[in-house]
Amino acid sequence: MGIVERKEREREEMRRLILGAAQKLFIANGYEKVSIRNIADEIEYSPATIYLYYKDKNELLYALHQRGFQKMVEEFQPILTLTNPFEKLVAMGRSYIQFAVANPELFDLMFIMTAPMETLEKEDWEEGDRAFNLLMQVVQECIDANVFRKQDPQVAAMMIWSGIHGYTALFLRKRMHMFPECDRQQIMDDAFQLFCDTIRRGL
Amino acid sequence: MGIVERKEREREEMRRLILGAAQKLFIANGYEKVSIRNIADEIEYSPATIYLYYKDKNELLYALHQRGFQKMVEEFQPILTLTNPFEKLVAMGRSYIQFAVANPELFDLMFIMTAPMETLEKEDWEEGDRAFNLLMQVVQECIDANVFRKQDPQVAAMMIWSGIHGYTALFLRKRMHMFPECDRQQIMDDAFQLFCDTIRRGL
DNA sequence: TTGTTTACTAAACAGTGTTCAGTAAGTTTG
DNA sequence: CAAACTTACTGAACACTGTTTAGTAAACAA
């Protein structure tokens, strides 16, 4: 009897339905319009039903954050074919920023909002770990190619990620509002370029 | 007749009372416990009264964010007496991180949360501008002292700020949860050190 | 066919920011 | 001093939020 299997499938189907509705609302109207009631309306179920498939809103946001990582990893795929390790690194940084500017709300969910992270209690952040390891690998390639001096790739990767993440976070969270609006993008680009040049020379 | 002056004083007094209560709740219980109703309870007024002194919650949060900057600038004061410009820069970075770790909620309000920034419509972010100029000045000193090569101090300052802000934001928003808890502080410190060494060599 | 499990929901709880009509005290004017 | 006006304040409501619980109807197992 395949009943339990069918039920399992239906359950998975329902989780996808909920998540899909959440994603739709999220992309169309931004984070603040994604309420349990709005999701419930969208799929024509009662709000309480959602709690039968996700423990709470944070868990749902974590699942959405996972979809964000999937999308990001897909977009990063072409870069991995580059042969020059430093160029690869720069391309990754540029893509990180581009992804953030093109999908600000999704990026926010992935790297800034605390809500989705509240679900991880003891176990670690898998999506982050995979993405970080990808970066670390490229840093190692740069070290092997003598672009960077010999050092701990973990620390170097952390430093690079922080550097790139810095503007992105400041920009998205409106912390470049001391500059006139027209200049902001330019300053960000210049600062990114300068960061690349600096680690090229100094790391 | 000094009545309008007295009323003005009383108004200012009331704004301080409200802000003080908000600050108290904020420091004692963190951001999520700071609701208009809680503030009203604290000062023994009705919630509606608060709206006679602050346009909305964002304006109140902006005022709180200003207090944060005051506190931060105070803590930065001793550093400005240092004579070596590069040492001064490193000390500023270290203090930025220390401030964030010691006052995570306040730092969040100052540099991560969007709510307080929603009040600025066309006018720019004064507190940010002042702090950034302070940094830019020190960067200029480093250029003058030939520690850094000749370049646009604005872009260089932006790059440095982003670099430092990066870990801080990632750390506070739980994006170092791929590392075991005991290692996080160490990795952050190492990455900070590496960032300092790198800009020393490459900027 | 009876008994049990599963899937779902209406309604409530406890909170949130914000607005508005109404009141009471303070101030000015005749 | 009394009447008119102004200011300061509040109770109650509005429209939301996440979440829980008791109860129902359908699906399944015995």
Short mmCIF file of C-alpha atoms (C1' of nucleotides) in Angstrom, two decimals:
data_model
loop_
_atom_site.label_atom_id
_atom_site.label_comp_id
_atom_site.label_asym_id
_atom_site.label_seq_id
_atom_site.Cartn_x
_atom_site.Cartn_y
_atom_site.Cartn_z
CA MET A 1 0.00 0.00 0.00
CA GLY A 2 1.55 3.28 -1.16
CA ILE A 3 -0.65 5.44 1.02
CA VAL A 4 2.02 6.67 3.37
CA GLU A 5 4.23 7.42 0.34
CA ARG A 6 1.42 9.38 -1.32
CA LYS A 7 0.78 11.27 1.90
CA GLU A 8 4.45 12.05 2.10
CA ARG A 9 4.36 13.35 -1.49
CA GLU A 10 1.25 15.41 -0.79
CA ARG A 11 2.89 16.87 2.27
CA GLU A 12 5.95 17.85 0.27
CA GLU A 13 3.67 19.27 -2.42
CA MET A 14 1.88 21.40 0.17
CA ARG A 15 5.17 22.68 1.58
CA ARG A 16 6.16 23.73 -1.92
CA LEU A 17 2.79 25.38 -2.49
CA ILE A 18 3.18 27.44 0.67
CA LEU A 19 6.79 28.31 -0.07
CA GLY A 20 5.93 29.24 -3.65
CA ALA A 21 3.18 31.59 -2.49
CA ALA A 22 5.55 33.13 0.03
CA GLN A 23 8.18 33.60 -2.66
CA LYS A 24 5.67 35.18 -5.01
CA LEU A 25 4.50 37.67 -2.39
CA PHE A 26 8.08 38.29 -1.36
CA ILE A 27 9.31 39.12 -4.83
CA ALA A 28 6.20 41.04 -5.84
CA ASN A 29 5.64 43.13 -2.71
CA GLY A 30 8.76 42.84 -0.58
CA TYR A 31 9.31 41.40 2.86
CA GLU A 32 6.81 43.44 4.83
CA LYS A 33 3.87 42.16 2.79
CA VAL A 34 4.71 38.52 3.53
CA SER A 35 2.45 37.71 6.45
CA ILE A 36 1.08 34.31 7.33
CA ARG A 37 -2.41 35.61 6.53
CA ASN A 38 -1.36 36.89 3.10
CA ILE A 39 0.26 33.58 2.25
CA ALA A 40 -2.86 31.75 3.44
CA ASP A 41 -5.05 33.99 1.26
CA GLU A 42 -2.80 33.39 -1.72
CA ILE A 43 -3.14 29.61 -1.53
CA GLU A 44 -6.75 29.73 -0.32
CA TYR A 45 -6.15 27.95 2.98
CA SER A 46 -6.58 29.15 6.53
CA PRO A 47 -3.58 30.71 8.32
CA ALA A 48 -3.51 27.88 10.84
CA THR A 49 -2.85 25.34 8.08
CA ILE A 50 0.56 26.85 7.40
CA TYR A 51 1.61 25.87 10.91
CA LEU A 52 0.96 22.23 10.05
CA TYR A 53 3.74 22.42 7.46
CA TYR A 54 6.16 24.95 8.96
CA LYS A 55 6.95 25.25 12.66
CA ASP A 56 6.82 29.03 12.54
CA LYS A 57 7.45 31.99 10.26
CA ASN A 58 11.20 31.85 10.80
CA GLU A 59 11.32 28.30 9.47
CA LEU A 60 9.42 29.43 6.39
CA LEU A 61 11.85 32.32 5.94
CA TYR A 62 14.74 29.90 6.31
CA ALA A 63 13.29 27.77 3.50
CA LEU A 64 12.97 30.90 1.37
CA HIS A 65 16.55 31.83 2.19
CA GLN A 66 17.58 28.38 0.95
CA ARG A 67 15.89 29.10 -2.38
CA GLY A 68 17.87 32.32 -2.53
CA PHE A 69 21.10 30.37 -2.17
CA GLN A 70 20.03 28.00 -4.93
CA LYS A 71 19.44 30.94 -7.24
CA MET A 72 22.73 32.55 -6.30
CA VAL A 73 24.74 29.37 -6.81
CA GLU A 74 23.14 29.00 -10.26
CA GLU A 75 24.18 32.52 -11.19
CA PHE A 76 27.71 31.81 -9.95
CA GLN A 77 28.06 28.71 -12.13
CA PRO A 78 29.55 30.40 -15.26
CA ILE A 79 32.24 32.09 -13.16
CA LEU A 80 33.65 28.78 -12.01
CA THR A 81 34.82 28.00 -15.56
CA LEU A 82 37.26 30.93 -15.50
CA THR A 83 40.85 29.76 -15.38
CA ASN A 84 42.64 32.74 -13.88
CA PRO A 85 42.04 32.40 -10.13
CA PHE A 86 42.27 36.10 -9.34
CA GLU A 87 39.87 36.98 -12.15
CA LYS A 88 37.57 34.33 -10.79
CA LEU A 89 37.72 35.94 -7.36
CA VAL A 90 36.97 39.40 -8.72
CA ALA A 91 34.10 38.05 -10.80
CA MET A 92 32.67 36.40 -7.72
CA GLY A 93 32.79 39.66 -5.79
CA ARG A 94 31.16 41.54 -8.63
CA SER A 95 28.42 38.92 -8.89
CA TYR A 96 27.78 39.06 -5.16
CA ILE A 97 27.14 42.79 -5.40
CA GLN A 98 25.12 42.42 -8.59
CA PHE A 99 22.97 39.75 -7.02
CA ALA A 100 22.34 42.02 -4.04
CA VAL A 101 21.35 44.99 -6.19
CA ALA A 102 19.15 42.88 -8.48
CA ASN A 103 17.46 40.97 -5.62
CA PRO A 104 17.72 43.25 -2.61
CA GLU A 105 15.00 41.59 -0.54
CA LEU A 106 16.29 38.09 -1.22
CA PHE A 107 19.84 39.12 -0.42
CA ASP A 108 18.60 40.70 2.77
CA LEU A 109 16.98 37.44 3.76
CA MET A 110 20.16 35.51 2.96
CA PHE A 111 22.76 37.73 4.59
CA ILE A 112 21.25 40.45 6.76
CA MET A 113 17.95 39.51 8.40
CA THR A 114 18.23 37.62 11.67
CA ALA A 115 14.79 35.98 11.47
CA PRO A 116 15.74 33.03 9.23
CA MET A 117 18.82 32.29 11.34
CA GLU A 118 16.78 31.88 14.51
CA THR A 119 15.77 28.39 13.34
CA LEU A 120 19.33 27.08 13.51
CA GLU A 121 19.88 26.17 17.12
CA LYS A 122 22.91 23.96 17.51
CA GLU A 123 23.49 22.78 13.96
CA ASP A 124 25.44 25.10 11.69
CA TRP A 125 24.52 27.18 8.66
CA GLU A 126 24.82 24.75 5.74
CA GLU A 127 24.09 27.16 2.91
CA GLY A 128 26.58 29.65 4.24
CA ASP A 129 29.14 26.94 4.75
CA ARG A 130 28.87 25.69 1.14
CA ALA A 131 29.11 29.20 -0.29
CA PHE A 132 32.02 30.07 1.98
CA ASN A 133 33.88 26.92 1.00
CA LEU A 134 33.48 27.86 -2.65
CA LEU A 135 35.14 31.20 -1.90
CA MET A 136 37.82 29.58 0.23
CA GLN A 137 38.69 27.22 -2.62
CA VAL A 138 39.24 30.12 -5.01
CA VAL A 139 41.37 31.88 -2.42
CA GLN A 140 43.44 28.71 -2.12
CA GLU A 141 43.88 28.72 -5.89
CA CYS A 142 45.15 32.29 -5.68
CA ILE A 143 47.62 31.26 -3.00
CA ASP A 144 48.76 28.26 -5.08
CA ALA A 145 49.22 30.55 -8.10
CA ASN A 146 51.34 32.90 -5.97
CA VAL A 147 48.88 35.76 -6.48
CA PHE A 148 48.48 35.89 -2.71
CA ARG A 149 51.24 35.02 -0.25
CA LYS A 150 51.08 31.81 1.78
CA GLN A 151 48.47 32.07 4.52
CA ASP A 152 45.35 30.62 6.14
CA PRO A 153 42.74 30.53 3.35
CA GLN A 154 39.92 30.59 5.87
CA VAL A 155 41.00 33.87 7.37
CA ALA A 156 41.76 35.34 3.95
CA ALA A 157 38.37 34.26 2.60
CA MET A 158 36.66 35.77 5.62
CA MET A 159 38.49 39.02 5.06
CA ILE A 160 37.52 39.15 1.39
CA TRP A 161 33.90 38.21 2.02
CA SER A 162 33.65 40.90 4.71
CA GLY A 163 35.16 43.47 2.39
CA ILE A 164 32.66 42.79 -0.36
CA HIS A 165 29.76 42.33 2.02
CA GLY A 166 30.55 45.64 3.64
CA TYR A 167 29.48 48.01 0.85
CA THR A 168 26.63 45.80 -0.12
CA ALA A 169 25.15 45.88 3.37
CA LEU A 170 25.82 49.59 3.82
CA PHE A 171 24.29 50.36 0.45
CA LEU A 172 21.17 48.22 0.92
CA ARG A 173 20.57 49.52 4.41
CA LYS A 174 20.79 53.15 3.24
CA ARG A 175 24.09 53.95 4.92
CA MET A 176 25.45 55.81 1.90
CA HIS A 177 22.91 58.58 2.30
CA MET A 178 25.61 61.08 3.14
CA PHE A 179 26.45 61.01 -0.58
CA PRO A 180 24.14 62.47 -3.24
CA GLU A 181 22.09 59.73 -4.80
CA CYS A 182 23.71 60.03 -8.22
CA ASP A 183 27.20 59.42 -6.77
CA ARG A 184 26.45 56.37 -4.66
CA GLN A 185 26.71 53.69 -7.33
CA GLN A 186 29.94 55.27 -8.63
CA ILE A 187 31.55 55.41 -5.20
CA MET A 188 30.60 51.80 -4.61
CA ASP A 189 32.12 50.73 -7.92
CA ASP A 190 35.29 52.71 -7.26
CA ALA A 191 35.59 51.30 -3.75
CA PHE A 192 35.11 47.77 -5.10
CA GLN A 193 37.81 48.36 -7.71
CA LEU A 194 40.12 49.76 -5.06
CA PHE A 195 39.50 46.75 -2.83
CA CYS A 196 40.43 44.41 -5.69
CA ASP A 197 43.61 46.34 -6.44
CA THR A 198 44.54 46.46 -2.78
CA ILE A 199 44.22 42.74 -2.09
CA ARG A 200 45.96 42.06 -5.41
CA ARG A 201 48.96 44.00 -4.10
CA GLY A 202 48.77 43.36 -0.38
CA LEU A 203 47.26 39.95 0.31
CA MET B 1 5.90 86.98 29.03
CA GLY B 2 8.11 83.92 28.85
CA ILE B 3 5.21 81.54 28.40
CA VAL B 4 6.02 80.42 24.88
CA GLU B 5 9.63 79.93 25.96
CA ARG B 6 8.55 77.86 28.94
CA LYS B 7 6.24 75.80 26.73
CA GLU B 8 9.13 75.29 24.34
CA ARG B 9 11.30 74.12 27.23
CA GLU B 10 8.58 71.81 28.51
CA ARG B 11 8.17 70.37 25.04
CA GLU B 12 11.88 69.70 24.82
CA GLU B 13 11.78 68.22 28.31
CA MET B 14 8.97 65.85 27.27
CA ARG B 15 10.85 64.77 24.14
CA ARG B 16 13.83 63.92 26.33
CA LEU B 17 11.60 62.05 28.77
CA ILE B 18 10.19 59.92 25.97
CA LEU B 19 13.59 59.33 24.39
CA GLY B 20 15.10 58.47 27.76
CA ALA B 21 12.41 55.89 28.42
CA ALA B 22 12.91 54.45 24.94
CA GLN B 23 16.67 54.26 25.51
CA LYS B 24 16.19 52.58 28.89
CA LEU B 25 13.89 49.93 27.42
CA PHE B 26 16.18 49.53 24.45
CA ILE B 27 19.31 48.91 26.50
CA ALA B 28 17.54 46.81 29.12
CA ASN B 29 15.40 44.57 26.91
CA GLY B 30 16.59 45.04 23.34
CA TYR B 31 14.87 46.41 20.29
CA GLU B 32 11.85 44.14 20.15
CA LYS B 33 10.62 45.24 23.58
CA VAL B 34 10.59 48.91 22.56
CA SER B 35 6.97 49.46 21.59
CA ILE B 36 5.08 52.72 21.78
CA ARG B 37 2.87 51.20 24.45
CA ASN B 38 5.85 50.09 26.55
CA ILE B 39 7.40 53.53 26.34
CA ALA B 40 4.07 55.08 27.28
CA ASP B 41 3.80 52.76 30.28
CA GLU B 42 7.33 53.62 31.35
CA ILE B 43 6.65 57.36 31.45
CA GLU B 44 3.07 56.94 32.66
CA TYR B 45 1.42 58.64 29.69
CA SER B 46 -0.95 57.31 27.08
CA PRO B 47 0.49 55.91 23.82
CA ALA B 48 -1.20 58.67 21.82
CA THR B 49 0.79 61.33 23.68
CA ILE B 50 4.04 60.11 22.16
CA TYR B 51 2.71 61.05 18.74
CA LEU B 52 2.40 64.66 19.89
CA TYR B 53 6.18 64.74 20.29
CA TYR B 54 7.42 62.37 17.61
CA LYS B 55 5.86 62.02 14.16
CA ASP B 56 6.12 58.23 14.25
CA LYS B 57 8.22 55.41 15.64
CA ASN B 58 10.88 55.82 12.97
CA GLU B 59 11.49 59.41 14.03
CA LEU B 60 11.92 58.23 17.61
CA LEU B 61 14.35 55.55 16.47
CA TYR B 62 16.26 58.16 14.50
CA ALA B 63 16.60 60.26 17.66
CA LEU B 64 17.86 57.17 19.49
CA HIS B 65 20.31 56.49 16.67
CA GLN B 66 21.62 60.04 17.13
CA ARG B 67 22.31 59.29 20.79
CA GLY B 68 24.21 56.24 19.67
CA PHE B 69 26.45 58.39 17.51
CA GLN B 70 27.06 60.76 20.41
CA LYS B 71 28.19 57.84 22.54
CA MET B 72 30.38 56.45 19.79
CA VAL B 73 32.06 59.79 19.08
CA GLU B 74 32.80 60.13 22.80
CA GLU B 75 34.45 56.73 22.85
CA PHE B 76 36.50 57.65 19.78
CA GLN B 77 37.86 60.83 21.40
CA PRO B 78 41.03 59.32 22.98
CA ILE B 79 42.06 57.80 19.65
CA LEU B 80 42.25 61.19 17.96
CA THR B 81 45.22 62.12 20.15
CA LEU B 82 47.37 59.38 18.58
CA THR B 83 50.09 60.82 16.37
CA ASN B 84 50.83 57.94 14.00
CA PRO B 85 48.09 58.14 11.35
CA PHE B 86 48.07 54.44 10.50
CA GLU B 87 47.92 53.46 14.16
CA LYS B 88 45.07 55.90 14.51
CA LEU B 89 43.25 54.21 11.63
CA VAL B 90 43.72 50.72 13.08
CA ALA B 91 42.57 51.92 16.50
CA MET B 92 39.45 53.38 14.92
CA GLY B 93 38.64 50.11 13.23
CA ARG B 94 39.20 48.16 16.42
CA SER B 95 36.96 50.58 18.32
CA TYR B 96 34.23 50.29 15.71
CA ILE B 97 34.14 46.55 16.20
CA GLN B 98 34.42 46.84 19.97
CA PHE B 99 31.55 49.30 20.05
CA ALA B 100 29.44 46.93 17.99
CA VAL B 101 30.15 43.94 20.22
CA ALA B 102 29.61 45.94 23.42
CA ASN B 103 26.42 47.65 22.20
CA PRO B 104 24.99 45.31 19.56
CA GLU B 105 21.46 46.71 19.58
CA LEU B 106 22.62 50.32 19.45
CA PHE B 107 25.06 49.53 16.65
CA ASP B 108 22.28 47.78 14.79
CA LEU B 109 20.15 50.88 15.05
CA MET B 110 23.02 53.06 13.83
CA PHE B 111 24.31 50.99 10.93
CA ILE B 112 21.99 48.13 10.01
CA MET B 113 18.31 48.77 10.68
CA THR B 114 16.44 50.59 7.94
CA ALA B 115 13.68 51.99 10.19
CA PRO B 116 15.55 55.05 11.50
CA MET B 117 16.69 55.97 7.97
CA GLU B 118 13.14 56.13 6.66
CA THR B 119 12.76 59.55 8.29
CA LEU B 120 15.41 61.14 6.06
CA GLU B 121 13.62 61.97 2.85
CA LYS B 122 15.64 64.37 0.79
CA GLU B 123 18.15 65.70 3.34
CA ASP B 124 21.23 63.61 3.94
CA TRP B 125 22.46 61.55 6.86
CA GLU B 126 24.26 64.08 9.07
CA GLU B 127 25.55 61.69 11.74
CA GLY B 128 26.94 59.35 9.11
CA ASP B 129 28.49 62.24 7.25
CA ARG B 130 30.31 63.54 10.32
CA ALA B 131 31.62 60.10 11.24
CA PHE B 132 32.68 59.39 7.68
CA ASN B 133 34.52 62.71 7.44
CA LEU B 134 36.43 61.82 10.57
CA LEU B 135 37.57 58.60 8.92
CA MET B 136 38.34 60.36 5.64
CA GLN B 137 40.54 62.85 7.46
CA VAL B 138 42.63 60.08 8.99
CA VAL B 139 42.92 58.41 5.59
CA GLN B 140 44.16 61.72 4.19
CA GLU B 141 46.76 61.84 6.96
CA CYS B 142 47.92 58.36 5.93
CA ILE B 143 48.23 59.52 2.33
CA ASP B 144 50.15 62.62 3.39
CA ALA B 145 52.48 60.48 5.49
CA ASN B 146 53.09 58.21 2.47
CA VAL B 147 51.64 55.21 4.27
CA PHE B 148 49.06 54.95 1.48
CA ARG B 149 49.72 55.95 -2.12
CA LYS B 150 48.16 59.10 -3.57
CA GLN B 151 44.44 58.59 -4.21
CA ASP B 152 40.89 59.76 -3.63
CA PRO B 153 40.46 59.71 0.18
CA GLN B 154 36.70 59.38 -0.16
CA VAL B 155 36.91 56.14 -2.08
CA ALA B 156 39.69 54.83 0.15
CA ALA B 157 37.71 55.69 3.28
CA MET B 158 34.65 53.98 1.86
CA MET B 159 36.69 50.88 1.12
CA ILE B 160 38.11 50.78 4.64
CA TRP B 161 34.77 51.41 6.31
CA SER B 162 33.18 48.64 4.26
CA GLY B 163 35.96 46.27 5.14
CA ILE B 164 35.54 46.82 8.86
CA HIS B 165 31.77 47.00 8.69
CA GLY B 166 31.69 43.71 6.84
CA TYR B 167 32.68 41.37 9.64
CA THR B 168 30.82 43.37 12.18
CA ALA B 169 27.55 43.08 10.27
CA LEU B 170 28.10 39.41 9.41
CA PHE B 171 28.96 38.62 13.01
CA LEU B 172 26.03 40.51 14.54
CA ARG B 173 23.56 39.07 12.07
CA LYS B 174 24.70 35.52 12.80
CA ARG B 175 26.40 34.90 9.46
CA MET B 176 29.43 33.26 11.01
CA HIS B 177 27.38 30.28 12.15
CA MET B 178 29.24 27.97 9.79
CA PHE B 179 32.12 28.20 12.27
CA PRO B 180 31.96 26.64 15.73
CA GLU B 181 31.05 29.26 18.30
CA CYS B 182 34.39 29.16 20.06
CA ASP B 183 36.28 29.99 16.84
CA ARG B 184 34.20 32.94 15.66
CA GLN B 185 35.82 35.67 17.72
CA GLN B 186 39.28 34.38 16.80
CA ILE B 187 38.53 34.27 13.07
CA MET B 188 37.13 37.79 13.27
CA ASP B 189 40.24 39.05 15.04
CA ASP B 190 42.52 37.29 12.56
CA ALA B 191 40.58 38.65 9.60
CA PHE B 192 40.74 42.15 11.07
CA GLN B 193 44.49 41.83 11.54
CA LEU B 194 44.85 40.56 7.98
CA PHE B 195 42.78 43.45 6.66
CA CYS B 196 45.06 45.93 8.45
CA ASP B 197 48.20 44.25 7.12
CA THR B 198 46.78 44.12 3.62
CA ILE B 199 45.82 47.79 3.35
CA ARG B 200 49.14 48.68 4.99
CA ARG B 201 50.90 46.94 2.10
CA GLY B 202 48.47 47.46 -0.74
CA LEU B 203 46.60 50.73 -0.32
"C1'" DT C 1 -19.69 -0.71 9.83
"C1'" DT C 2 -17.26 1.01 13.61
"C1'" DG C 3 -13.25 3.24 15.42
"C1'" DT C 4 -9.29 5.94 14.76
"C1'" DT C 5 -6.30 8.95 12.53
"C1'" DT C 6 -5.48 12.89 9.57
"C1'" DA C 7 -6.31 17.52 7.50
"C1'" DC C 8 -8.20 21.48 8.13
"C1'" DT C 9 -10.40 25.79 10.07
"C1'" DA C 10 -12.97 29.46 13.07
"C1'" DA C 11 -12.04 31.91 16.66
"C1'" DA C 12 -9.47 33.66 19.99
"C1'" DC C 13 -5.11 35.60 22.41
"C1'" DA C 14 -1.87 38.90 22.94
"C1'" DG C 15 0.45 41.91 20.90
"C1'" DT C 16 1.80 45.93 17.18
"C1'" DG C 17 1.73 51.18 15.04
"C1'" DT C 18 -1.38 54.77 14.41
"C1'" DT C 19 -5.57 57.96 14.34
"C1'" DC C 20 -9.33 60.60 16.09
"C1'" DA C 21 -13.06 62.39 18.78
"C1'" DG C 22 -13.65 64.11 23.16
"C1'" DT C 23 -12.22 66.14 27.69
"C1'" DA C 24 -10.07 68.95 31.03
"C1'" DA C 25 -6.87 72.24 32.21
"C1'" DG C 26 -4.23 76.51 30.97
"C1'" DT C 27 -4.20 80.92 28.79
"C1'" DT C 28 -6.03 85.04 26.67
"C1'" DT C 29 -9.49 88.33 25.94
"C1'" DG C 30 -13.69 91.34 26.81
"C1'" DC D 1 -13.82 87.92 37.21
"C1'" DA D 2 -16.28 85.34 33.44
"C1'" DA D 3 -16.37 83.88 28.77
"C1'" DA D 4 -13.84 82.32 24.78
"C1'" DC D 5 -10.24 80.09 22.99
"C1'" DT D 6 -6.04 77.04 22.91
"C1'" DT D 7 -3.29 73.42 24.33
"C1'" DA D 8 -2.24 68.83 26.36
"C1'" DC D 9 -3.78 64.68 26.92
"C1'" DT D 10 -6.41 60.20 26.64
"C1'" DG D 11 -9.88 56.13 25.64
"C1'" DA D 12 -11.16 53.68 22.23
"C1'" DA D 13 -10.96 52.19 18.00
"C1'" DC D 14 -8.80 50.50 13.33
"C1'" DA D 15 -6.25 47.43 10.86
"C1'" DC D 16 -2.82 44.75 11.23
"C1'" DT D 17 0.72 40.92 13.15
"C1'" DG D 18 2.29 35.69 14.72
"C1'" DT D 19 0.49 31.83 17.01
"C1'" DT D 20 -2.55 28.35 19.61
"C1'" DT D 21 -6.48 25.61 20.49
"C1'" DA D 22 -10.81 23.34 20.30
"C1'" DG D 23 -13.73 21.35 17.20
"C1'" DT D 24 -15.21 19.29 12.63
"C1'" DA D 25 -15.35 16.60 8.60
"C1'" DA D 26 -13.18 13.55 5.66
"C1'" DA D 27 -9.96 9.54 4.91
"C1'" DC D 28 -8.35 5.36 6.33
"C1'" DA D 29 -7.93 0.84 9.13
"C1'" DA D 30 -10.08 -2.83 11.72
#
